[in-house]
Amino acid sequence: MAASLRSPGWYRAALWTAIGFVFAFALVVGIRAAADFGVVVQWDSIITVALVTMPIFFLYGIGCFDTWLYWISGRPTKPDDHSDHGAHSWKDYFKVNTDHKVIGIQYIVTTFFFFMIGGLFAMIFRAELLQPGMQFIDAQTFNGLFSAHAALMIFVFMVPVFAGIANYVLPLMLGAPDMAFPRLNALSFWFLPCAGIMFLASFLAPGGAFATGWTAYAPLSDQAPLGQTFFSMGVQFAGASSIATAINFLVTIITMRAPGMTFWRMPLLGWANFATSLLVVLATPFIAGSQFMILFDRALGMNFFDAAQGGDTVMYQHVFWFYSHPAVYIMVLPGFGIISEIISANARKPVFGYRMMAFSLLAIVVLGFAVWAHHMFVAPMQNWIRIPMMFTTMLIAVPTGVKIFSWLGTMWRGVIHLRTPMIWALGFMTMFVLGGISGVMLAVVPFDIAVSDTYFVVAHFHYVLFGGSLFTIFAGIYHWFPKMTGRMYNETLGKWHFWTTFIAFNATFAPQHLVGLEGMPRRVADYAEQFAAWNMFISISSFVLGASMLIFIYNMVYSWRSGPIAPANPWNAHTLEWQVSSPPPIFNFDDVPTVVGHPYEYGVPGARHGIFKEPEPVVAAVAGDSSTTSTDEGEPAPA
Amino acid sequence: MEAASAAHAEHHGHMPVANASAKINREYFGMVLFIVSEIMLFASFFTAYFFIRVVQGEPWMPEGQELPVYVAMANSAILFSSSATMHWALEGLKHNNRKAFKTGLVLTLILGSTFLGVQISEYVHLGFLPKDSAQASVFFSLTGIHGAHVAVGLIVLATVTRRAFKGHYGPEKDKHWGVEIPGLYWHFVDVMWVFVFTSLYLL
Ligand SMILES: [Cu+2]
């Protein structure tokens, strides 16, 4: 026991989390006693400080800092024996691990855990909305539930799950043995459970969970009960995680590509994560800033948002949306990359307009910083900002349209294999176009003013984030499931999952356009009688939507345990990750392969992307195209 | 941490060596990106400053909340000279002049700590608190966050100094990153002070 309290792990983590609490308690009580403040034991302050110390002490306990502290102690550096590489049993996934493949799976499983809870919250408040009037939760709980739903989905699911998929796939795809900074990578992951648990723990705070939506507008969030502090602090941890990961991706993508892999030979998933990481590094500090201001106002009595003291509440919205608009691209650009990989491999055609795909990603990065105030058309900001923002917002549909046409062009006259990932990709395209169209509608100032804060907005962003981003996530998970687990998922269940989700998703969110246009306000626990019929339909659909996720979970768990063994390259794809075994060897490659051509030359005779030193690890780099040898859907073609 | 992972890269065991697809040092590049995100963090607080002072047109600073410009000017000179000593230390290391290397580091530490000390004493003697006005909130936040960066820089440089006295680092190309990278961070902290000082005290 004593030894396990000294070595990294859960016992030491528990001990240090407790020490973190005691430390916060002693610090606050000590300062208040010394400074002669009236009340010495002030729980709001103690918990605020504990929300900083407990996670950091936990991270120390679990072992995120050990090597760095050893170095800081001034002793000679130890050679890294890579003993923490790879996972040999499920227990290894609960330890600090520096292997990008382990971290990728840790990310995906953890984020899906929070996804399920966030979805459950949605179903609880949809149950309340089944009928007009108040049934079984009060308005404050309702506000807490929809706020936590959004916070979980955005900060600890949508943003990090893409980091998880890219973590697993990207180093393999680029021909790198690992990420550039493996220990920072591990730390990035362990920040996430800290953030997610903080969001959830806010329900235990006096006054209930944070109830100001995920936007936490000031001055409401300045005055809200203690639960709000849990939100602001959780966002800091999630933000630190995403900045650290973005730096890691950028350095990996720029400095660790295989020989011969120029930027124009890099798979589009690499480009997509390059663009996303730029957005994260530049934009995420702004949400950190906005939440610091809220925290300073709340904890130190500062007056950023108190108009009587010269504060400016509209400034909060500017700072917040300067991150949170780019955040929607952070939540969808990696998905664009995933879709390009899947459509090209499943249509057996080179990506149409590869360079335009890369340029349009960069155009979205640039334009994404010039549209934030379209969220503020009803805020008391300067009127002249509206028209330029409307213009730039509409303009951003151009690079997005480039992508849609590239995918269509890629499929044109292709030999399309309708496997589960491909079906999700097609579902994504249709749903994302619908979300994009309502997005252009919302860019129009008068229309936006008319439907502001109605269910039309809710419908729009669920088409973009659920029908858009989440569909790409499912596509990506199915596509790389054989690579990650070494087993095939079940095609039939995958298709059942798609069709139930697709139908239930549309049944849930399409009618929200209508009730929104009729003026039903969002974020309100009760509604007028006239919306009753549609809301009952929406609520019941949302339960079906929730249930459809069980098919996915069952398929994943069952297939991971006992699905058929996956070949190295079930999709006959050309990118490097498919040229190694499934799952890949512990250090990815025995020797880094050399890249000699484009990644998507499907159907081009004799085309090669990467070549491996003899003896070849698993398969020869795909020579020619074997799409004609692919058998029926569901039956992976022999590699 | 940068030097540690750089040192570890030498011991790859049976791990294949990653191809270097760009000439830049990975740890150095990582620090550059980190600094970019730090600049954006400061930018978010400068946005608050801009909205309160320019858009809202609040007086800077409010009546009775004057800032000691000359003290801050002297203190700025101290911080800027620490950038020079840091540069001197690094040049000393690169030319294998260990005496200059160590003296430069110690001087940087002394100057940096002096800056931080003066800043804290300024806080105590200002006569107003962060809660007294939105301007005061912006002032304490920007200088406070900058001060926190100085403190982090000092901790990192103290570690570097300690290792320097133990004989670590050398003029070889792969042995000076452990000094160059914290040095880059230190220069960033100093350059950021130019903007903080100018916008809060001078303008
Ligand atoms: Cu937006």
Coordinates of N, CA, C and O in Angstrom, one line a residue, chain A residues 35-174:
Chain A
A35 N -5.8 37.9 7.0 CA -6.2 39.2 6.5 C -7.4 39.7 7.3 O -7.9 40.8 7.0
D36 N -7.8 38.9 8.3 CA -8.9 39.4 9.1 C -10.2 39.6 8.4 O -10.9 40.6 8.7
F37 N -10.5 38.7 7.4 CA -11.8 38.8 6.8 C -12.8 38.3 7.8 O -12.5 37.4 8.6
G38 N -14.1 38.8 7.7 CA -15.1 38.3 8.7 C -15.2 36.8 8.8 O -14.8 36.2 9.8
V39 N -15.7 36.2 7.7 CA -16.0 34.8 7.8 C -14.7 34.1 7.3 O -14.2 34.3 6.3
V40 N -14.2 33.2 8.2 CA -12.9 32.5 7.9 C -13.1 31.3 7.0 O -12.4 31.2 6.0
V41 N -14.1 30.5 7.3 CA -14.4 29.3 6.4 C -15.5 29.7 5.4 O -16.7 29.6 5.6
Q42 N -15.0 30.2 4.2 CA -15.9 30.7 3.2 C -15.9 29.6 2.1 O -15.0 29.5 1.3
W43 N -17.0 28.8 2.0 CA -17.0 27.6 1.1 C -16.9 28.0 -0.3 O -16.2 27.3 -1.1
D44 N -17.5 29.1 -0.8 CA -17.4 29.4 -2.2 C -15.9 29.6 -2.6 O -15.5 29.1 -3.6
S45 N -15.2 30.3 -1.8 CA -13.8 30.5 -2.1 C -13.0 29.2 -2.0 O -12.1 28.9 -2.9
I46 N -13.3 28.4 -1.0 CA -12.5 27.2 -0.8 C -12.7 26.3 -2.0 O -11.8 25.7 -2.6
I47 N -14.0 26.2 -2.5 CA -14.3 25.3 -3.6 C -13.7 25.8 -4.9 O -13.1 25.1 -5.7
T48 N -13.7 27.2 -5.1 CA -13.1 27.8 -6.3 C -11.6 27.4 -6.3 O -11.1 27.0 -7.4
V49 N -10.9 27.5 -5.2 CA -9.5 27.2 -5.2 C -9.3 25.7 -5.4 O -8.4 25.2 -6.1
A50 N -10.2 24.9 -4.8 CA -10.0 23.5 -4.9 C -10.2 23.0 -6.3 O -9.6 22.0 -6.7
L51 N -11.0 23.7 -7.1 CA -11.2 23.4 -8.5 C -9.9 23.5 -9.3 O -9.8 23.0 -10.4
V52 N -9.0 24.3 -8.8 CA -7.7 24.4 -9.4 C -6.7 23.4 -8.9 O -6.1 22.6 -9.6
T53 N -6.7 23.3 -7.5 CA -5.7 22.4 -6.9 C -6.0 20.9 -7.1 O -5.1 20.2 -7.4
M54 N -7.3 20.6 -6.9 CA -7.6 19.1 -7.0 C -7.2 18.5 -8.3 O -6.5 17.5 -8.3
P55 N -7.6 19.1 -9.4 CA -7.2 18.4 -10.7 C -5.7 18.4 -10.9 O -5.2 17.4 -11.4
I56 N -5.0 19.5 -10.5 CA -3.6 19.5 -10.8 C -2.9 18.5 -9.9 O -2.0 17.7 -10.3
F57 N -3.3 18.4 -8.6 CA -2.7 17.4 -7.7 C -3.1 16.0 -8.2 O -2.3 15.0 -8.1
F58 N -4.3 15.8 -8.8 CA -4.7 14.5 -9.3 C -3.8 14.1 -10.5 O -3.3 13.0 -10.6
L59 N -3.5 15.1 -11.4 CA -2.7 14.9 -12.5 C -1.3 14.4 -12.1 O -0.7 13.5 -12.6
Y60 N -0.8 15.1 -11.0 CA 0.5 14.6 -10.4 C 0.4 13.2 -9.9 O 1.2 12.3 -10.3
G61 N -0.7 12.9 -9.2 CA -0.9 11.6 -8.6 C -0.9 10.5 -9.6 O -0.3 9.4 -9.5
I62 N -1.7 10.7 -10.7 CA -1.8 9.7 -11.7 C -0.5 9.5 -12.5 O -0.3 8.5 -13.1
G63 N 0.4 10.5 -12.5 CA 1.7 10.3 -13.0 C 2.0 11.1 -14.3 O 2.9 10.8 -15.0
C64 N 1.3 12.2 -14.5 CA 1.5 13.0 -15.7 C 2.8 13.8 -15.6 O 3.3 14.2 -16.6
F65 N 3.3 14.1 -14.4 CA 4.4 15.1 -14.3 C 5.7 14.4 -13.9 O 6.7 15.1 -13.7
D66 N 5.7 13.1 -13.6 CA 6.8 12.5 -12.9 C 8.1 12.7 -13.7 O 9.1 13.1 -13.1
T67 N 8.1 12.5 -15.0 CA 9.4 12.6 -15.7 C 9.9 14.0 -15.7 O 11.1 14.3 -15.6
W68 N 8.9 15.0 -15.9 CA 9.3 16.4 -15.9 C 9.9 16.8 -14.5 O 10.9 17.5 -14.4
L69 N 9.2 16.3 -13.5 CA 9.7 16.7 -12.1 C 11.1 16.1 -11.9 O 11.9 16.7 -11.2
Y70 N 11.3 14.9 -12.4 CA 12.6 14.2 -12.3 C 13.7 15.1 -12.9 O 14.7 15.4 -12.4
W71 N 13.3 15.6 -14.1 CA 14.2 16.5 -14.8 C 14.5 17.8 -14.1 O 15.6 18.3 -13.9
I72 N 13.4 18.4 -13.6 CA 13.5 19.7 -12.9 C 14.4 19.5 -11.6 O 15.1 20.4 -11.2
S73 N 14.3 18.3 -11.0 CA 15.1 18.1 -9.8 C 16.6 18.2 -10.1 O 17.4 18.2 -9.2
G74 N 17.0 18.2 -11.4 CA 18.4 18.4 -11.7 C 19.2 17.2 -11.9 O 20.4 17.2 -12.2
R75 N 18.6 16.0 -11.8 CA 19.3 14.8 -12.0 C 19.5 14.5 -13.5 O 18.8 15.1 -14.3
P76 N 20.5 13.7 -13.8 CA 20.7 13.4 -15.2 C 19.5 12.8 -15.8 O 18.8 12.0 -15.2
T77 N 19.2 13.0 -17.1 CA 18.0 12.5 -17.7 C 18.1 11.0 -17.9 O 19.2 10.5 -18.2
K78 N 17.0 10.3 -17.6 CA 17.0 8.9 -17.8 C 16.7 8.5 -19.2 O 15.9 9.2 -19.9
P79 N 17.3 7.5 -19.8 CA 16.9 7.1 -21.1 C 15.5 6.6 -21.1 O 15.2 5.9 -20.1
D80 N 14.7 6.9 -22.0 CA 13.3 6.5 -22.1 C 13.3 5.0 -22.5 O 13.7 4.7 -23.6
D81 N 12.8 4.1 -21.7 CA 12.8 2.7 -22.1 C 11.5 2.3 -22.8 O 11.3 1.2 -23.1
H82 N 10.6 3.3 -23.0 CA 9.3 3.0 -23.6 C 8.5 1.9 -23.0 O 7.7 1.3 -23.6
S83 N 8.7 1.8 -21.6 CA 8.0 0.7 -20.9 C 6.5 1.0 -20.9 O 5.7 0.1 -20.7
D84 N 6.2 2.3 -21.0 CA 4.8 2.6 -21.0 C 4.2 2.7 -22.4 O 3.1 3.3 -22.6
H85 N 4.8 2.1 -23.4 CA 4.2 2.1 -24.7 C 3.3 0.9 -24.8 O 3.6 -0.2 -24.2
G86 N 2.3 1.0 -25.6 CA 1.4 -0.1 -25.9 C 0.5 -0.4 -24.7 O 0.7 0.1 -23.6
A87 N -0.6 -1.2 -25.0 CA -1.5 -1.6 -23.9 C -1.6 -3.1 -24.0 O -1.8 -3.6 -25.1
H88 N -1.4 -3.8 -22.9 CA -1.4 -5.2 -22.9 C -2.7 -5.8 -22.3 O -3.1 -6.9 -22.6
S89 N -3.4 -5.0 -21.5 CA -4.7 -5.4 -21.0 C -5.5 -4.1 -20.9 O -5.0 -3.0 -21.0
W90 N -6.8 -4.3 -20.7 CA -7.7 -3.1 -20.6 C -7.2 -2.2 -19.4 O -7.5 -1.0 -19.5
K91 N -6.5 -2.8 -18.5 CA -6.1 -2.0 -17.3 C -5.1 -0.9 -17.7 O -5.0 0.2 -17.1
D92 N -4.3 -1.2 -18.8 CA -3.3 -0.2 -19.2 C -4.0 1.1 -19.8 O -3.3 2.1 -19.8
Y93 N -5.2 1.0 -20.2 CA -5.9 2.2 -20.6 C -6.2 3.1 -19.5 O -6.6 4.3 -19.7
F94 N -6.1 2.7 -18.3 CA -6.4 3.5 -17.1 C -5.1 4.1 -16.5 O -5.1 4.6 -15.4
K95 N -4.0 4.0 -17.2 CA -2.8 4.5 -16.7 C -2.3 5.6 -17.7 O -2.7 5.7 -18.8
V96 N -1.4 6.4 -17.2 CA -0.7 7.4 -18.0 C 0.1 6.7 -19.0 O 1.0 5.9 -18.6
N97 N -0.1 6.9 -20.3 CA 0.6 6.1 -21.3 C 1.0 7.1 -22.4 O 0.3 8.0 -22.7
T98 N 2.2 7.0 -23.0 CA 2.7 7.9 -23.9 C 2.5 7.5 -25.4 O 3.0 8.1 -26.3
D99 N 1.9 6.3 -25.6 CA 1.8 5.8 -26.9 C 0.6 6.4 -27.6 O -0.5 6.4 -27.1
H100 N 0.8 7.1 -28.7 CA -0.3 7.8 -29.3 C -1.5 6.9 -29.7 O -2.7 7.3 -29.7
K101 N -1.3 5.6 -29.9 CA -2.4 4.7 -30.2 C -3.2 4.4 -29.0 O -4.4 4.3 -29.0
V102 N -2.5 4.3 -27.8 CA -3.3 4.1 -26.6 C -4.0 5.4 -26.2 O -5.2 5.4 -25.9
I103 N -3.3 6.5 -26.4 CA -4.0 7.8 -26.0 C -5.2 8.0 -26.9 O -6.2 8.5 -26.5
G104 N -5.0 7.7 -28.2 CA -6.2 7.9 -29.1 C -7.4 7.1 -28.6 O -8.5 7.7 -28.6
I105 N -7.2 5.9 -28.2 CA -8.3 5.1 -27.7 C -8.9 5.6 -26.4 O -10.1 5.7 -26.2
Q106 N -7.9 6.0 -25.5 CA -8.4 6.7 -24.3 C -9.3 7.9 -24.6 O -10.3 8.0 -24.0
Y107 N -8.8 8.7 -25.5 CA -9.6 9.9 -25.9 C -11.0 9.4 -26.4 O -12.0 10.0 -25.9
I108 N -11.0 8.5 -27.3 CA -12.3 8.2 -28.0 C -13.3 7.6 -26.9 O -14.5 8.0 -26.9
V109 N -12.8 6.7 -26.1 CA -13.7 6.0 -25.1 C -14.2 7.1 -24.1 O -15.4 7.1 -23.8
T110 N -13.3 7.9 -23.6 CA -13.6 8.9 -22.6 C -14.6 9.9 -23.2 O -15.7 10.2 -22.5
T111 N -14.4 10.3 -24.4 CA -15.3 11.3 -24.9 C -16.7 10.7 -25.2 O -17.7 11.4 -25.0
F112 N -16.7 9.4 -25.7 CA -18.0 8.8 -25.9 C -18.7 8.6 -24.6 O -20.0 8.6 -24.5
F113 N -18.0 8.4 -23.5 CA -18.6 8.3 -22.2 C -19.4 9.6 -21.9 O -20.5 9.6 -21.5
F114 N -18.7 10.7 -22.1 CA -19.3 12.0 -21.8 C -20.5 12.3 -22.8 O -21.5 12.9 -22.5
F115 N -20.3 11.8 -24.1 CA -21.3 11.9 -25.1 C -22.6 11.2 -24.6 O -23.7 11.8 -24.8
M116 N -22.5 10.0 -24.1 CA -23.7 9.3 -23.6 C -24.4 10.1 -22.5 O -25.6 10.2 -22.4
I117 N -23.6 10.6 -21.6 CA -24.2 11.4 -20.5 C -24.9 12.6 -21.0 O -26.0 12.9 -20.6
G118 N -24.2 13.3 -21.9 CA -24.8 14.5 -22.5 C -26.1 14.2 -23.2 O -27.0 14.9 -23.1
G119 N -26.1 13.1 -23.9 CA -27.3 12.6 -24.6 C -28.4 12.3 -23.6 O -29.6 12.6 -23.9
L120 N -28.0 11.7 -22.5 CA -29.0 11.3 -21.5 C -29.6 12.6 -20.9 O -30.9 12.7 -20.7
F121 N -28.8 13.6 -20.7 CA -29.4 14.9 -20.2 C -30.4 15.5 -21.2 O -31.4 15.9 -20.8
A122 N -30.0 15.4 -22.5 CA -31.0 15.9 -23.5 C -32.3 15.1 -23.5 O -33.4 15.7 -23.6
M123 N -32.2 13.8 -23.2 CA -33.5 13.0 -23.2 C -34.3 13.4 -22.0 O -35.5 13.4 -22.0
I124 N -33.6 13.7 -20.9 CA -34.3 14.1 -19.7 C -35.1 15.4 -19.9 O -36.3 15.6 -19.7
F125 N -34.4 16.4 -20.5 CA -35.2 17.7 -20.7 C -36.1 17.6 -21.9 O -37.1 18.3 -22.0
R126 N -35.9 16.6 -22.8 CA -36.9 16.4 -23.9 C -38.1 15.8 -23.2 O -39.3 16.0 -23.7
A127 N -37.9 14.9 -22.2 CA -39.1 14.3 -21.5 C -39.9 15.4 -20.9 O -41.1 15.4 -20.9
E128 N -39.2 16.4 -20.3 CA -40.0 17.5 -19.7 C -40.7 18.3 -20.8 O -41.8 18.8 -20.5
L129 N -40.2 18.4 -22.0 CA -40.8 19.2 -23.0 C -41.8 18.4 -23.8 O -42.4 18.9 -24.8
L130 N -42.1 17.1 -23.4 CA -43.0 16.3 -24.1 C -44.4 16.9 -24.1 O -45.1 16.9 -25.1
Q131 N -44.7 17.6 -23.0 CA -46.0 18.3 -22.9 C -45.8 19.7 -22.4 O -44.8 19.9 -21.7
P132 N -46.7 20.6 -22.8 CA -46.6 21.9 -22.2 C -46.9 21.9 -20.7 O -47.4 20.9 -20.2
G133 N -46.4 22.9 -20.0 CA -46.6 22.9 -18.6 C -45.4 22.2 -17.9 O -44.5 21.7 -18.6
M134 N -45.3 22.3 -16.6 CA -44.1 21.8 -15.9 C -44.5 20.4 -15.3 O -45.5 20.3 -14.6
Q135 N -43.7 19.4 -15.7 CA -44.0 18.1 -15.2 C -43.2 17.6 -14.1 O -43.6 17.5 -13.0
F136 N -41.9 17.3 -14.3 CA -41.2 16.7 -13.2 C -39.8 17.3 -12.9 O -39.1 16.9 -12.0
I137 N -39.4 18.3 -13.7 CA -38.2 19.0 -13.2 C -38.5 20.5 -13.2 O -39.3 21.0 -14.0
D138 N -37.9 21.2 -12.3 CA -38.1 22.7 -12.2 C -37.3 23.4 -13.3 O -36.4 22.9 -13.9
A139 N -37.6 24.7 -13.4 CA -37.0 25.5 -14.5 C -35.4 25.6 -14.3 O -34.7 25.5 -15.2
Q140 N -35.0 25.7 -13.0 CA -33.6 25.8 -12.8 C -32.8 24.5 -13.2 O -31.8 24.5 -13.8
T141 N -33.4 23.4 -12.9 CA -32.8 22.1 -13.3 C -32.8 22.0 -14.8 O -31.9 21.5 -15.4
F142 N -33.9 22.4 -15.4 CA -34.0 22.4 -16.9 C -32.8 23.2 -17.5 O -32.1 22.7 -18.4
N143 N -32.6 24.4 -16.9 CA -31.5 25.2 -17.4 C -30.2 24.5 -17.2 O -29.3 24.6 -18.1
G144 N -30.0 23.9 -16.0 CA -28.8 23.2 -15.8 C -28.6 22.1 -16.7 O -27.5 21.8 -17.2
L145 N -29.7 21.3 -17.1 CA -29.5 20.2 -17.9 C -29.1 20.6 -19.4 O -28.2 20.0 -20.0
F146 N -29.8 21.6 -19.9 CA -29.4 22.0 -21.3 C -28.0 22.6 -21.3 O -27.3 22.4 -22.3
S147 N -27.7 23.3 -20.3 CA -26.3 23.9 -20.2 C -25.3 22.8 -20.2 O -24.3 22.8 -20.9
A148 N -25.5 21.8 -19.3 CA -24.5 20.7 -19.1 C -24.5 19.9 -20.4 O -23.4 19.4 -20.8
H149 N -25.7 19.7 -21.0 CA -25.7 19.0 -22.3 C -24.8 19.6 -23.3 O -23.9 18.9 -23.9
A150 N -24.9 20.9 -23.5 CA -24.0 21.6 -24.5 C -22.6 21.6 -24.1 O -21.7 21.3 -24.9
A151 N -22.3 21.8 -22.8 CA -20.9 21.9 -22.3 C -20.2 20.5 -22.5 O -19.1 20.5 -23.0
L152 N -20.9 19.5 -22.2 CA -20.3 18.1 -22.4 C -20.1 17.8 -23.8 O -19.1 17.4 -24.2
M153 N -21.2 18.1 -24.6 CA -21.1 17.8 -26.0 C -20.0 18.5 -26.7 O -19.3 18.0 -27.6
I154 N -19.8 19.8 -26.4 CA -18.9 20.6 -27.1 C -17.5 20.4 -26.6 O -16.5 20.1 -27.3
F155 N -17.3 20.6 -25.3 CA -15.9 20.7 -24.7 C -15.3 19.4 -24.4 O -14.1 19.2 -24.5
V156 N -16.1 18.4 -24.1 CA -15.5 17.1 -23.8 C -16.0 16.0 -24.7 O -15.7 14.8 -24.4
F157 N -16.7 16.3 -25.7 CA -17.0 15.3 -26.8 C -16.5 15.8 -28.1 O -15.5 15.3 -28.7
M158 N -17.2 16.7 -28.7 CA -17.0 17.0 -30.1 C -15.5 17.5 -30.4 O -14.9 17.0 -31.3
V159 N -15.0 18.4 -29.6 CA -13.7 18.9 -29.9 C -12.6 17.8 -29.6 O -11.8 17.5 -30.5
P160 N -12.7 17.2 -28.5 CA -11.6 16.2 -28.2 C -11.7 14.9 -29.0 O -10.7 14.2 -29.2
V161 N -13.0 14.5 -29.4 CA -13.0 13.2 -30.0 C -12.3 13.2 -31.3 O -11.6 12.2 -31.7
F162 N -12.3 14.3 -32.0 CA -11.5 14.4 -33.2 C -10.0 14.4 -32.9 O -9.2 13.8 -33.7
A163 N -9.6 15.0 -31.8 CA -8.2 14.9 -31.4 C -7.9 13.4 -31.1 O -6.8 13.0 -31.4
G164 N -8.9 12.7 -30.6 CA -8.6 11.2 -30.3 C -8.4 10.5 -31.6 O -7.5 9.7 -31.8
I165 N -9.3 10.7 -32.6 CA -9.2 9.9 -33.9 C -7.9 10.3 -34.5 O -7.1 9.4 -35.0
A166 N -7.6 11.6 -34.6 CA -6.3 12.0 -35.2 C -5.1 11.5 -34.5 O -4.1 11.2 -35.1
N167 N -5.2 11.5 -33.1 CA -4.1 11.0 -32.4 C -3.8 9.6 -32.8 O -2.6 9.2 -32.9
Y168 N -4.8 8.8 -33.0 CA -4.5 7.4 -33.4 C -4.0 7.3 -34.8 O -3.0 6.7 -35.1
V169 N -4.7 8.0 -35.7 CA -4.5 7.8 -37.1 C -3.3 8.6 -37.7 O -2.5 8.1 -38.5
L170 N -3.2 9.8 -37.2 CA -2.3 10.8 -37.9 C -0.9 10.3 -37.9 O -0.2 10.3 -39.0
P171 N -0.3 10.0 -36.8 CA 1.2 9.6 -36.8 C 1.4 8.4 -37.8 O 2.4 8.4 -38.5
L172 N 0.4 7.5 -37.8 CA 0.6 6.3 -38.7 C 0.5 6.8 -40.1 O 1.3 6.4 -41.0
M173 N -0.5 7.7 -40.4 CA -0.7 8.2 -41.7 C 0.5 9.0 -42.3 O 0.8 9.0 -43.5
L174 N 1.2 9.7 -41.3 CA 2.3 10.5 -41.8 C 3.6 9.7 -41.8 O 4.6 10.3 -42.2

